[in-house]
Amino acid sequence: MTYVDKNPRTKLMTQLDQQTLNEMQAAAEAAISAADTLEALGAAEAEVLGKKGSLTSLKKQLGGLEPEQRKEFGQLVNTTRSAIQEASNSRRAELSRVARMAQLEDERLDLTELRDEVRRGHYHLVTQARDRLEDVFVGMGFQVAEGPEVETAWYNFEALNIPDWHPARGSFDTIFVDLGEPEEVMLRSHTSPVQIRTMENQEPPIYIVAPGRTFRTDVADATHLPAFNQIEGLVIDKGITLGDLSGTIDAFVKSFFGHDVKTRLRPSYFPFTEPSAEFDISRADGSWLELGGCGMVNPQVLRNVGIDPDIWQGFAFGFGIDRLAVMRYQLDDIRELVNNDVRFLRQF
Amino acid sequence: MKVLLSWLREFAPDIDGDPVELGETLSALGLAVEEMSVTGTGVDGVVVAKVLNLRPHPDADKIQLVDVDAGDGEALQVACGAFNMSVGDLIPFATIGTVMPNGMEIAQRKMRGEMSNGMCCSGAELGMGDDHDGIMLLTGNVDESKLGMPLNEALGITEDILWDLEVNANRPDAMSIAGVARDLAAGLGIPFSFPEPTISETPELITDLAKIEVVDPTLCGRFLARVLRDVQVGTSPQWLANRITALGMRPINSVVDISNYVMLELGQPNHTYDLNLVPEGHLRIRRANAGGESIVTLDGAERQLIESDGVIANGADEAIGIAGVMGGQSTEISDSTTDVLLEMAWWDPPSISRTVKRLNLPSEASVRYRRGADYGENMERAMLRFGQLLAESGATIVSGQLDESGDTPDRTPIRVRPAKVNGLLGTDLSAAEMTTHLTSIGFGVEPAAEDLDVTIPTWRWDTQTETDVSEEVGRLFGYENIPRTVPKGIEAGGLSDYQKDRRLVREILVGAGCDETQPMPFLAPGDLEKAGLPEQGVTLSNPIVHEESILRTSLLPGQLKTIAYNQSHRSGPVALFEIGHIYLPPNDGELLPDEREALCVAIAGGDATSAVAMLDLLEAQLALPNLQLRAAEPAGLHPTRSADVFVAGKHRGEVGEVDPAVAEAFGVSGRVGWIQLDLGSVLNGPHGKKNYRRVSKFPSSDIDLAFVVGNDVSAAQVGITIKKAAGDLLVDMSLFDTYRGESVGTDARSLAYALRLQADDRTLTDEEVGTLRQSVIDAVAKNHKAVLR
């Protein structure tokens, strides 16, 4: 295509034919693909498309053309400009990608190299077992009661219908404390004193569990500790039956151990309950494991705390907490629970 | 209590079936089976042999050579390590090929060059008792006619089932074969009866030979006596020895063995006196003299008695036995005894219990007295049984028995309301069904309109109330048959605020990397002193070990021991915490210790600042109001790196670092950051109140201020002054640098604070910020003689 000279500027215009533009585009594209850094690319692009670029200055001259020519030629310039811009953009994307890859490669990490440890502490196994038990009983409608670990003979024995001569007293292997008269103050040998303290301070109905530390004169060995943990349950309400006790224990066991675990009650004897029973849970092999003791609160115990046994009836149960932890993790030595070796504590 | 199936069958012949199921029945009746075993199976290959000759081993002095005749008349040479045999003795002999209970197979072998063709056996080796002392010498009914006979056949031992039962303290009746048989028969629904023993009496009258005086009726409810003559103290018949051995008692002589046999069979303890050592056969039953009295008991010990002890005295009023506990040496049966005064008594259980406990003299007899033996016709039966058994060895029985009474339990029938029984058990049993259950174990039942009048049998001393009777009904009905229900009145359960907060404390500390510990609360004497604490720990009267004889007054010693233990196992730095009770001496007028729940944090390898940082975390999470550290030198802690902790103006604990000397005394190396708080007081006091502050949308202004402050002024005090002066516009403040050096002098340091000021309704002007800055500087300068650096 040839353009007709109409004014003094046409001399230049005559050079603006398609070929010139093609050449200009080819040169620019060559420069763009030759650019191997973003900076070089910028320079190459500016050479053509920048404020003082060759194509830009060409465009500035379009004003001197006839409107028709201006339009036609303007379109050609724009097409060329777009093509160059696109080539530049594409080259820029490529160079950015390469640069990013280089950067990322530079940052490559072996994630298995040791880093600073984020450490959380560990709850003691007994706390874990106790919290789980509390949660199950709270879900069943119980409150959690607590009491002192050093007790008087009244709370540990007499109020529980265990007078001083009673054969059962000896079986508690009580650790006594040098306060008061001989054998008047002791480390509680069971959590049952909390029953008495609760009933003294609270009107029925009462639905409590009482977890806590208890003590016996057992020499520490793989299966015994002189200080260990028990949980005690007490319900006092109107019309409570042995059937309620049996059902409550069954509901607890199913919730705590699993729904396929069965329970049974066997007649037994405790001075503070009448009737009394021991309760067993079934093991996978079909045999029974004795878990704890229970029974209907002896009317004499209710009288001892000023509750009328003709109106109120109730049940109580108790069992060891530590043993549950031992069973759950098949610990071979219960002393680990009081050794506080962090190599043990941090396993759970 | 151990029971043999064959023995039970003498009272309930129809007992039959799988021994495991029978055991389950016993357990369901409340007689829990602790162990079941098959006894009397014998050891194949062990026969009766006779010792023909004994001679030294030529090359060994710890063994000898024995020739035995194992039944074929041949002399077999055996090497043997025991020396208790004599020529002519009959012994158990394990022939070649016998597999012993311990798994060892007997083979022909040379011992130091001499051939040994079998083994002479001890009782222990045969699984027949604990006697390791020497070879079992066969006496009694085993004679030479039994040479070569299998041992069990010769001894008349047959296969049997032995159950070891756990008998509860409320079941005196089940401390006997007969009582267990009665329960089992009731449980199985089969007949039970006593084979009534019979005796023949000589014309002589007991009233001419003995006299009983119950001086104290509160001590002795009933006292029976009989006289037996022509007694020859010898060896018991084999069957009797076998039975008491199976039940765990050791045969001693015919009189002692029969005494034990009657006790095991009928549950009736008894005592024998050499009648010729009791002047006029006169026994007086009384309490020990108030002025002090002593007695030499059967074990040879002289024992001082106190007024509450029961005594059997002779006519001269000298104590010759401690009632229900142990007989006296002066009237003991010996090999030369020919006349026996036999006692069957019922003693007041609490009286016997107190004496047994005081003298620490438990026995098979007192176990039964303490639970309340039978005071009814069983006493006479036991008397006849004793006579019957001793008569078999030639003894004769004088006519009549003495029977003196004291106070026995009230046997007025108890009114039992079936509705009450059902209401307790959760059952719907009729009065007739209850009657069936109760009469099956010997309770007397008479209908009384809707109710039942129940007479408690004499063998159930502990059964005294309607509730006790309900238990019997439930037991025989079967606990497994009671429908399972749950209480209907249950309301919402929950933890108290205190219990929730205590869990929060654990959560905070575990989240901050601390491991929870639970050492036992016992300390050794000197531990408190070693920890720099006052030695005011309450002591235990009967500690298990001396090292655990004091109750802790602080969690510090236990934690230091724990740290030392872990350091010795190279466990690296440890951050530990504990929530547990401490036991301070009782307050005035109190009997019990001042027991508190305490919290401690011990950071081994951390210093005081790490402890304060942990305390700050607790302060923020629990929203402890106005927590202050006040200069102090708490016991056991580093005097210049510790402080008292105050919350809402009350002293609640200590924070800082363990005194290096204390740490060293416990074998702990390095610094230990330490917090101990009276957790009970902290959580029961004000805390947890968190106020909302609107998050401002306007820009904030930061200013940094460094002051040179004297060492006697704490950073906390300066901080309080800054907060006060900056007022509500101060939204954040931190101490970001401290500097000590020559440029600020030796008595002071520079504290640099960053303050962020912000209003929630406007952007602060430079002028406002400038004014506030100046008032902070002025306040700090004025209150603490501080200079802006």
mmCIF file with all atom_site columns, N, CA, C and O in Angstrom, chain A residues 119 121-122 127 134-135 144 146 149 174 176 178 213 242 244 263-264 274 340 342 346, chain B residues 24 353 424 468 471 484-485 499 502-503 510 513 515-516 518-519 539 541-542 566 583 595:
data_model
loop_
_atom_site.group_PDB
_atom_site.id
_atom_site.type_symbol
_atom_site.label_atom_id
_atom_site.label_alt_id
_atom_site.label_comp_id
_atom_site.label_asym_id
_atom_site.label_entity_id
_atom_site.label_seq_id
_atom_site.pdbx_PDB_ins_code
_atom_site.Cartn_x
_atom_site.Cartn_y
_atom_site.Cartn_z
_atom_site.occupancy
_atom_site.B_iso_or_equiv
_atom_site.pdbx_formal_charge
_atom_site.auth_seq_id
_atom_site.auth_comp_id
_atom_site.auth_asym_id
_atom_site.auth_atom_id
_atom_site.pdbx_PDB_model_num
ATOM 1   N N  . ARG A 1 119 ? 5.910   -27.633 72.352  1.00 0.00 ? 119 ARG A N  1
ATOM 2   C CA . ARG A 1 119 ? 5.613   -28.641 73.358  1.00 0.00 ? 119 ARG A CA 1
ATOM 3   C C  . ARG A 1 119 ? 4.390   -28.278 74.173  1.00 0.00 ? 119 ARG A C  1
ATOM 4   O O  . ARG A 1 119 ? 4.253   -27.155 74.645  1.00 0.00 ? 119 ARG A O  1
ATOM 5   N N  . GLY A 1 121 ? 2.257   -29.687 77.554  1.00 0.00 ? 121 GLY A N  1
ATOM 6   C CA . GLY A 1 121 ? 2.483   -30.569 78.699  1.00 0.00 ? 121 GLY A CA 1
ATOM 7   C C  . GLY A 1 121 ? 1.514   -31.730 78.673  1.00 0.00 ? 121 GLY A C  1
ATOM 8   O O  . GLY A 1 121 ? 0.765   -31.922 77.715  1.00 0.00 ? 121 GLY A O  1
ATOM 9   N N  . HIS A 1 122 ? 1.534   -32.514 79.744  1.00 0.00 ? 122 HIS A N  1
ATOM 10  C CA . HIS A 1 122 ? 0.700   -33.720 79.801  1.00 0.00 ? 122 HIS A CA 1
ATOM 11  C C  . HIS A 1 122 ? -0.069  -33.776 81.113  1.00 0.00 ? 122 HIS A C  1
ATOM 12  O O  . HIS A 1 122 ? 0.507   -33.521 82.160  1.00 0.00 ? 122 HIS A O  1
ATOM 13  N N  . THR A 1 127 ? -5.390  -37.897 86.664  1.00 0.00 ? 127 THR A N  1
ATOM 14  C CA . THR A 1 127 ? -6.274  -36.780 86.325  1.00 0.00 ? 127 THR A CA 1
ATOM 15  C C  . THR A 1 127 ? -7.127  -37.134 85.111  1.00 0.00 ? 127 THR A C  1
ATOM 16  O O  . THR A 1 127 ? -8.332  -36.863 85.078  1.00 0.00 ? 127 THR A O  1
ATOM 17  N N  . GLU A 1 134 ? -15.615 -38.226 86.112  1.00 0.00 ? 134 GLU A N  1
ATOM 18  C CA . GLU A 1 134 ? -16.472 -37.098 86.508  1.00 0.00 ? 134 GLU A CA 1
ATOM 19  C C  . GLU A 1 134 ? -17.414 -36.731 85.364  1.00 0.00 ? 134 GLU A C  1
ATOM 20  O O  . GLU A 1 134 ? -18.597 -36.496 85.576  1.00 0.00 ? 134 GLU A O  1
ATOM 21  N N  . ASP A 1 135 ? -16.878 -36.706 84.163  1.00 0.00 ? 135 ASP A N  1
ATOM 22  C CA . ASP A 1 135 ? -17.690 -36.291 83.011  1.00 0.00 ? 135 ASP A CA 1
ATOM 23  C C  . ASP A 1 135 ? -18.847 -37.258 82.780  1.00 0.00 ? 135 ASP A C  1
ATOM 24  O O  . ASP A 1 135 ? -19.970 -36.838 82.486  1.00 0.00 ? 135 ASP A O  1
ATOM 25  N N  . VAL A 1 144 ? -20.141 -33.139 91.745  1.00 0.00 ? 144 VAL A N  1
ATOM 26  C CA . VAL A 1 144 ? -18.877 -33.678 92.244  1.00 0.00 ? 144 VAL A CA 1
ATOM 27  C C  . VAL A 1 144 ? -18.585 -33.064 93.607  1.00 0.00 ? 144 VAL A C  1
ATOM 28  O O  . VAL A 1 144 ? -18.543 -31.834 93.738  1.00 0.00 ? 144 VAL A O  1
ATOM 29  N N  . GLU A 1 146 ? -16.188 -33.019 97.322  1.00 0.00 ? 146 GLU A N  1
ATOM 30  C CA . GLU A 1 146 ? -14.834 -33.300 97.791  1.00 0.00 ? 146 GLU A CA 1
ATOM 31  C C  . GLU A 1 146 ? -14.761 -33.116 99.301  1.00 0.00 ? 146 GLU A C  1
ATOM 32  O O  . GLU A 1 146 ? -15.632 -32.475 99.878  1.00 0.00 ? 146 GLU A O  1
ATOM 33  N N  . GLU A 1 149 ? -8.538  -34.967 103.333 1.00 0.00 ? 149 GLU A N  1
ATOM 34  C CA . GLU A 1 149 ? -7.867  -36.271 103.290 1.00 0.00 ? 149 GLU A CA 1
ATOM 35  C C  . GLU A 1 149 ? -7.507  -36.745 104.694 1.00 0.00 ? 149 GLU A C  1
ATOM 36  O O  . GLU A 1 149 ? -7.304  -37.936 104.905 1.00 0.00 ? 149 GLU A O  1
ATOM 37  N N  . THR A 1 174 ? -5.719  -48.781 108.375 1.00 0.00 ? 174 THR A N  1
ATOM 38  C CA . THR A 1 174 ? -5.705  -47.320 108.419 1.00 0.00 ? 174 THR A CA 1
ATOM 39  C C  . THR A 1 174 ? -4.360  -46.743 108.839 1.00 0.00 ? 174 THR A C  1
ATOM 40  O O  . THR A 1 174 ? -3.692  -47.302 109.717 1.00 0.00 ? 174 THR A O  1
ATOM 41  N N  . PHE A 1 176 ? -2.834  -43.850 110.820 1.00 0.00 ? 176 PHE A N  1
ATOM 42  C CA . PHE A 1 176 ? -3.260  -42.861 111.799 1.00 0.00 ? 176 PHE A CA 1
ATOM 43  C C  . PHE A 1 176 ? -2.272  -41.715 111.875 1.00 0.00 ? 176 PHE A C  1
ATOM 44  O O  . PHE A 1 176 ? -1.121  -41.821 111.456 1.00 0.00 ? 176 PHE A O  1
ATOM 45  N N  . ASP A 1 178 ? -0.712  -38.415 114.319 1.00 0.00 ? 178 ASP A N  1
ATOM 46  C CA . ASP A 1 178 ? -0.451  -38.032 115.711 1.00 0.00 ? 178 ASP A CA 1
ATOM 47  C C  . ASP A 1 178 ? -1.186  -36.750 116.079 1.00 0.00 ? 178 ASP A C  1
ATOM 48  O O  . ASP A 1 178 ? -0.574  -35.712 116.317 1.00 0.00 ? 178 ASP A O  1
ATOM 49  N N  . ARG A 1 213 ? -8.119  -38.754 96.999  1.00 0.00 ? 213 ARG A N  1
ATOM 50  C CA . ARG A 1 213 ? -7.023  -39.597 97.449  1.00 0.00 ? 213 ARG A CA 1
ATOM 51  C C  . ARG A 1 213 ? -7.406  -40.323 98.734  1.00 0.00 ? 213 ARG A C  1
ATOM 52  O O  . ARG A 1 213 ? -8.050  -39.747 99.602  1.00 0.00 ? 213 ARG A O  1
ATOM 53  N N  . LEU A 1 242 ? -32.583 -50.978 95.209  1.00 0.00 ? 242 LEU A N  1
ATOM 54  C CA . LEU A 1 242 ? -31.408 -51.737 94.778  1.00 0.00 ? 242 LEU A CA 1
ATOM 55  C C  . LEU A 1 242 ? -31.406 -51.883 93.254  1.00 0.00 ? 242 LEU A C  1
ATOM 56  O O  . LEU A 1 242 ? -30.358 -51.908 92.624  1.00 0.00 ? 242 LEU A O  1
ATOM 57  N N  . ASP A 1 244 ? -32.363 -49.568 91.252  1.00 0.00 ? 244 ASP A N  1
ATOM 58  C CA . ASP A 1 244 ? -31.798 -48.301 90.764  1.00 0.00 ? 244 ASP A CA 1
ATOM 59  C C  . ASP A 1 244 ? -30.269 -48.331 90.820  1.00 0.00 ? 244 ASP A C  1
ATOM 60  O O  . ASP A 1 244 ? -29.583 -47.825 89.927  1.00 0.00 ? 244 ASP A O  1
ATOM 61  N N  . THR A 1 263 ? -22.530 -56.021 83.402  1.00 0.00 ? 263 THR A N  1
ATOM 62  C CA . THR A 1 263 ? -22.257 -55.886 84.837  1.00 0.00 ? 263 THR A CA 1
ATOM 63  C C  . THR A 1 263 ? -23.079 -56.895 85.616  1.00 0.00 ? 263 THR A C  1
ATOM 64  O O  . THR A 1 263 ? -24.096 -57.378 85.153  1.00 0.00 ? 263 THR A O  1
ATOM 65  N N  . ARG A 1 264 ? -22.588 -57.198 86.813  1.00 0.00 ? 264 ARG A N  1
ATOM 66  C CA . ARG A 1 264 ? -23.407 -58.000 87.734  1.00 0.00 ? 264 ARG A CA 1
ATOM 67  C C  . ARG A 1 264 ? -23.102 -57.570 89.168  1.00 0.00 ? 264 ARG A C  1
ATOM 68  O O  . ARG A 1 264 ? -22.013 -57.073 89.463  1.00 0.00 ? 264 ARG A O  1
ATOM 69  N N  . GLU A 1 274 ? -26.622 -51.717 103.318 1.00 0.00 ? 274 GLU A N  1
ATOM 70  C CA . GLU A 1 274 ? -27.403 -52.912 103.621 1.00 0.00 ? 274 GLU A CA 1
ATOM 71  C C  . GLU A 1 274 ? -28.667 -52.874 102.765 1.00 0.00 ? 274 GLU A C  1
ATOM 72  O O  . GLU A 1 274 ? -29.491 -51.981 102.979 1.00 0.00 ? 274 GLU A O  1
ATOM 73  N N  . ASN A 1 340 ? 6.506   -40.090 88.885  1.00 0.00 ? 340 ASN A N  1
ATOM 74  C CA . ASN A 1 340 ? 6.590   -38.835 88.159  1.00 0.00 ? 340 ASN A CA 1
ATOM 75  C C  . ASN A 1 340 ? 7.831   -38.733 87.286  1.00 0.00 ? 340 ASN A C  1
ATOM 76  O O  . ASN A 1 340 ? 8.455   -37.678 87.175  1.00 0.00 ? 340 ASN A O  1
ATOM 77  N N  . VAL A 1 342 ? 9.300   -38.191 83.915  1.00 0.00 ? 342 VAL A N  1
ATOM 78  C CA . VAL A 1 342 ? 8.714   -37.537 82.741  1.00 0.00 ? 342 VAL A CA 1
ATOM 79  C C  . VAL A 1 342 ? 8.698   -38.458 81.513  1.00 0.00 ? 342 VAL A C  1
ATOM 80  O O  . VAL A 1 342 ? 7.870   -38.297 80.630  1.00 0.00 ? 342 VAL A O  1
ATOM 81  N N  . ARG A 1 346 ? 5.037   -38.281 79.897  1.00 0.00 ? 346 ARG A N  1
ATOM 82  C CA . ARG A 1 346 ? 4.896   -37.712 78.549  1.00 0.00 ? 346 ARG A CA 1
ATOM 83  C C  . ARG A 1 346 ? 4.367   -38.714 77.526  1.00 0.00 ? 346 ARG A C  1
ATOM 84  O O  . ARG A 1 346 ? 4.224   -38.385 76.352  1.00 0.00 ? 346 ARG A O  1
ATOM 85  N N  . GLU B 2 24  ? -20.268 -70.572 90.952  1.00 0.00 ? 24  GLU B N  1
ATOM 86  C CA . GLU B 2 24  ? -21.034 -69.379 90.579  1.00 0.00 ? 24  GLU B CA 1
ATOM 87  C C  . GLU B 2 24  ? -22.235 -69.195 91.513  1.00 0.00 ? 24  GLU B C  1
ATOM 88  O O  . GLU B 2 24  ? -22.578 -68.083 91.902  1.00 0.00 ? 24  GLU B O  1
ATOM 89  N N  . SER B 2 353 ? -13.406 -58.735 120.225 1.00 0.00 ? 353 SER B N  1
ATOM 90  C CA . SER B 2 353 ? -12.719 -57.923 119.215 1.00 0.00 ? 353 SER B CA 1
ATOM 91  C C  . SER B 2 353 ? -11.712 -56.981 119.848 1.00 0.00 ? 353 SER B C  1
ATOM 92  O O  . SER B 2 353 ? -10.592 -56.825 119.362 1.00 0.00 ? 353 SER B O  1
ATOM 93  N N  . LEU B 2 424 ? -37.256 -51.401 98.961  1.00 0.00 ? 424 LEU B N  1
ATOM 94  C CA . LEU B 2 424 ? -35.804 -51.282 99.091  1.00 0.00 ? 424 LEU B CA 1
ATOM 95  C C  . LEU B 2 424 ? -35.107 -51.999 97.933  1.00 0.00 ? 424 LEU B C  1
ATOM 96  O O  . LEU B 2 424 ? -34.117 -51.516 97.397  1.00 0.00 ? 424 LEU B O  1
ATOM 97  N N  . ASP B 2 468 ? -31.789 -55.731 107.337 1.00 0.00 ? 468 ASP B N  1
ATOM 98  C CA . ASP B 2 468 ? -30.951 -56.937 107.257 1.00 0.00 ? 468 ASP B CA 1
ATOM 99  C C  . ASP B 2 468 ? -31.740 -58.096 106.655 1.00 0.00 ? 468 ASP B C  1
ATOM 100 O O  . ASP B 2 468 ? -31.225 -58.872 105.847 1.00 0.00 ? 468 ASP B O  1
ATOM 101 N N  . GLU B 2 471 ? -32.127 -57.821 102.986 1.00 0.00 ? 471 GLU B N  1
ATOM 102 C CA . GLU B 2 471 ? -30.934 -58.259 102.267 1.00 0.00 ? 471 GLU B CA 1
ATOM 103 C C  . GLU B 2 471 ? -30.960 -59.767 102.032 1.00 0.00 ? 471 GLU B C  1
ATOM 104 O O  . GLU B 2 471 ? -30.608 -60.253 100.954 1.00 0.00 ? 471 GLU B O  1
ATOM 105 N N  . ARG B 2 484 ? -33.405 -53.845 86.432  1.00 0.00 ? 484 ARG B N  1
ATOM 106 C CA . ARG B 2 484 ? -32.530 -52.666 86.466  1.00 0.00 ? 484 ARG B CA 1
ATOM 107 C C  . ARG B 2 484 ? -33.313 -51.417 86.101  1.00 0.00 ? 484 ARG B C  1
ATOM 108 O O  . ARG B 2 484 ? -33.964 -51.367 85.061  1.00 0.00 ? 484 ARG B O  1
ATOM 109 N N  . THR B 2 485 ? -33.213 -50.414 86.956  1.00 0.00 ? 485 THR B N  1
ATOM 110 C CA . THR B 2 485 ? -33.886 -49.143 86.706  1.00 0.00 ? 485 THR B CA 1
ATOM 111 C C  . THR B 2 485 ? -32.874 -48.042 86.981  1.00 0.00 ? 485 THR B C  1
ATOM 112 O O  . THR B 2 485 ? -31.765 -48.317 87.441  1.00 0.00 ? 485 THR B O  1
ATOM 113 N N  . GLN B 2 499 ? -14.346 -26.376 90.666  1.00 0.00 ? 499 GLN B N  1
ATOM 114 C CA . GLN B 2 499 ? -13.836 -27.541 89.931  1.00 0.00 ? 499 GLN B CA 1
ATOM 115 C C  . GLN B 2 499 ? -13.568 -27.210 88.462  1.00 0.00 ? 499 GLN B C  1
ATOM 116 O O  . GLN B 2 499 ? -12.600 -27.689 87.872  1.00 0.00 ? 499 GLN B O  1
ATOM 117 N N  . ARG B 2 502 ? -10.369 -25.185 88.408  1.00 0.00 ? 502 ARG B N  1
ATOM 118 C CA . ARG B 2 502 ? -9.193  -26.021 88.652  1.00 0.00 ? 502 ARG B CA 1
ATOM 119 C C  . ARG B 2 502 ? -8.811  -26.756 87.367  1.00 0.00 ? 502 ARG B C  1
ATOM 120 O O  . ARG B 2 502 ? -7.642  -26.915 87.047  1.00 0.00 ? 502 ARG B O  1
ATOM 121 N N  . ARG B 2 503 ? -9.820  -27.200 86.634  1.00 0.00 ? 503 ARG B N  1
ATOM 122 C CA . ARG B 2 503 ? -9.508  -27.818 85.339  1.00 0.00 ? 503 ARG B CA 1
ATOM 123 C C  . ARG B 2 503 ? -8.873  -26.796 84.397  1.00 0.00 ? 503 ARG B C  1
ATOM 124 O O  . ARG B 2 503 ? -7.964  -27.134 83.637  1.00 0.00 ? 503 ARG B O  1
ATOM 125 N N  . VAL B 2 510 ? -0.762  -27.081 81.199  1.00 0.00 ? 510 VAL B N  1
ATOM 126 C CA . VAL B 2 510 ? -0.436  -28.104 80.200  1.00 0.00 ? 510 VAL B CA 1
ATOM 127 C C  . VAL B 2 510 ? -0.198  -27.428 78.848  1.00 0.00 ? 510 VAL B C  1
ATOM 128 O O  . VAL B 2 510 ? 0.754   -27.747 78.135  1.00 0.00 ? 510 VAL B O  1
ATOM 129 N N  . GLY B 2 513 ? 3.137   -26.073 78.392  1.00 0.00 ? 513 GLY B N  1
ATOM 130 C CA . GLY B 2 513 ? 4.256   -27.020 78.316  1.00 0.00 ? 513 GLY B CA 1
ATOM 131 C C  . GLY B 2 513 ? 4.634   -27.695 79.619  1.00 0.00 ? 513 GLY B C  1
ATOM 132 O O  . GLY B 2 513 ? 5.656   -28.367 79.680  1.00 0.00 ? 513 GLY B O  1
ATOM 133 N N  . ASP B 2 515 ? 4.282   -30.471 82.632  1.00 0.00 ? 515 ASP B N  1
ATOM 134 C CA . ASP B 2 515 ? 3.771   -31.823 82.845  1.00 0.00 ? 515 ASP B CA 1
ATOM 135 C C  . ASP B 2 515 ? 3.211   -31.935 84.260  1.00 0.00 ? 515 ASP B C  1
ATOM 136 O O  . ASP B 2 515 ? 3.838   -31.475 85.220  1.00 0.00 ? 515 ASP B O  1
ATOM 137 N N  . GLU B 2 516 ? 2.059   -32.589 84.364  1.00 0.00 ? 516 GLU B N  1
ATOM 138 C CA . GLU B 2 516 ? 1.435   -32.706 85.682  1.00 0.00 ? 516 GLU B CA 1
ATOM 139 C C  . GLU B 2 516 ? 2.023   -33.880 86.456  1.00 0.00 ? 516 GLU B C  1
ATOM 140 O O  . GLU B 2 516 ? 2.138   -34.991 85.937  1.00 0.00 ? 516 GLU B O  1
ATOM 141 N N  . GLN B 2 518 ? 2.067   -36.094 90.362  1.00 0.00 ? 518 GLN B N  1
ATOM 142 C CA . GLN B 2 518 ? 1.281   -36.385 91.570  1.00 0.00 ? 518 GLN B CA 1
ATOM 143 C C  . GLN B 2 518 ? 2.109   -37.224 92.537  1.00 0.00 ? 518 GLN B C  1
ATOM 144 O O  . GLN B 2 518 ? 1.821   -38.401 92.749  1.00 0.00 ? 518 GLN B O  1
ATOM 145 N N  . PRO B 2 519 ? 3.145   -36.626 93.131  1.00 0.00 ? 519 PRO B N  1
ATOM 146 C CA . PRO B 2 519 ? 3.893   -37.410 94.120  1.00 0.00 ? 519 PRO B CA 1
ATOM 147 C C  . PRO B 2 519 ? 3.023   -37.692 95.341  1.00 0.00 ? 519 PRO B C  1
ATOM 148 O O  . PRO B 2 519 ? 2.051   -36.989 95.582  1.00 0.00 ? 519 PRO B O  1
ATOM 149 N N  . THR B 2 539 ? 2.820   -35.674 111.982 1.00 0.00 ? 539 THR B N  1
ATOM 150 C CA . THR B 2 539 ? 3.464   -36.980 111.811 1.00 0.00 ? 539 THR B CA 1
ATOM 151 C C  . THR B 2 539 ? 2.434   -38.102 111.831 1.00 0.00 ? 539 THR B C  1
ATOM 152 O O  . THR B 2 539 ? 1.362   -37.971 112.414 1.00 0.00 ? 539 THR B O  1
ATOM 153 N N  . SER B 2 541 ? 1.225   -41.890 112.929 1.00 0.00 ? 541 SER B N  1
ATOM 154 C CA . SER B 2 541 ? 1.467   -42.760 114.079 1.00 0.00 ? 541 SER B CA 1
ATOM 155 C C  . SER B 2 541 ? 2.021   -44.108 113.647 1.00 0.00 ? 541 SER B C  1
ATOM 156 O O  . SER B 2 541 ? 2.813   -44.714 114.352 1.00 0.00 ? 541 SER B O  1
ATOM 157 N N  . ASN B 2 542 ? 1.563   -44.593 112.504 1.00 0.00 ? 542 ASN B N  1
ATOM 158 C CA . ASN B 2 542 ? 1.986   -45.921 112.049 1.00 0.00 ? 542 ASN B CA 1
ATOM 159 C C  . ASN B 2 542 ? 2.414   -45.858 110.588 1.00 0.00 ? 542 ASN B C  1
ATOM 160 O O  . ASN B 2 542 ? 1.768   -46.448 109.724 1.00 0.00 ? 542 ASN B O  1
ATOM 161 N N  . ASN B 2 566 ? 14.335  -36.947 87.983  1.00 0.00 ? 566 ASN B N  1
ATOM 162 C CA . ASN B 2 566 ? 14.363  -36.823 86.520  1.00 0.00 ? 566 ASN B CA 1
ATOM 163 C C  . ASN B 2 566 ? 15.720  -36.362 86.002  1.00 0.00 ? 566 ASN B C  1
ATOM 164 O O  . ASN B 2 566 ? 16.161  -36.804 84.941  1.00 0.00 ? 566 ASN B O  1
ATOM 165 N N  . TYR B 2 583 ? -0.854  -29.997 104.375 1.00 0.00 ? 583 TYR B N  1
ATOM 166 C CA . TYR B 2 583 ? -1.492  -30.191 105.678 1.00 0.00 ? 583 TYR B CA 1
ATOM 167 C C  . TYR B 2 583 ? -0.729  -29.383 106.722 1.00 0.00 ? 583 TYR B C  1
ATOM 168 O O  . TYR B 2 583 ? 0.320   -29.814 107.197 1.00 0.00 ? 583 TYR B O  1
ATOM 169 N N  . GLU B 2 595 ? -5.971  -28.113 106.243 1.00 0.00 ? 595 GLU B N  1
ATOM 170 C CA . GLU B 2 595 ? -5.678  -28.787 104.977 1.00 0.00 ? 595 GLU B CA 1
ATOM 171 C C  . GLU B 2 595 ? -6.082  -27.876 103.823 1.00 0.00 ? 595 GLU B C  1
ATOM 172 O O  . GLU B 2 595 ? -7.187  -27.361 103.791 1.00 0.00 ? 595 GLU B O  1
#
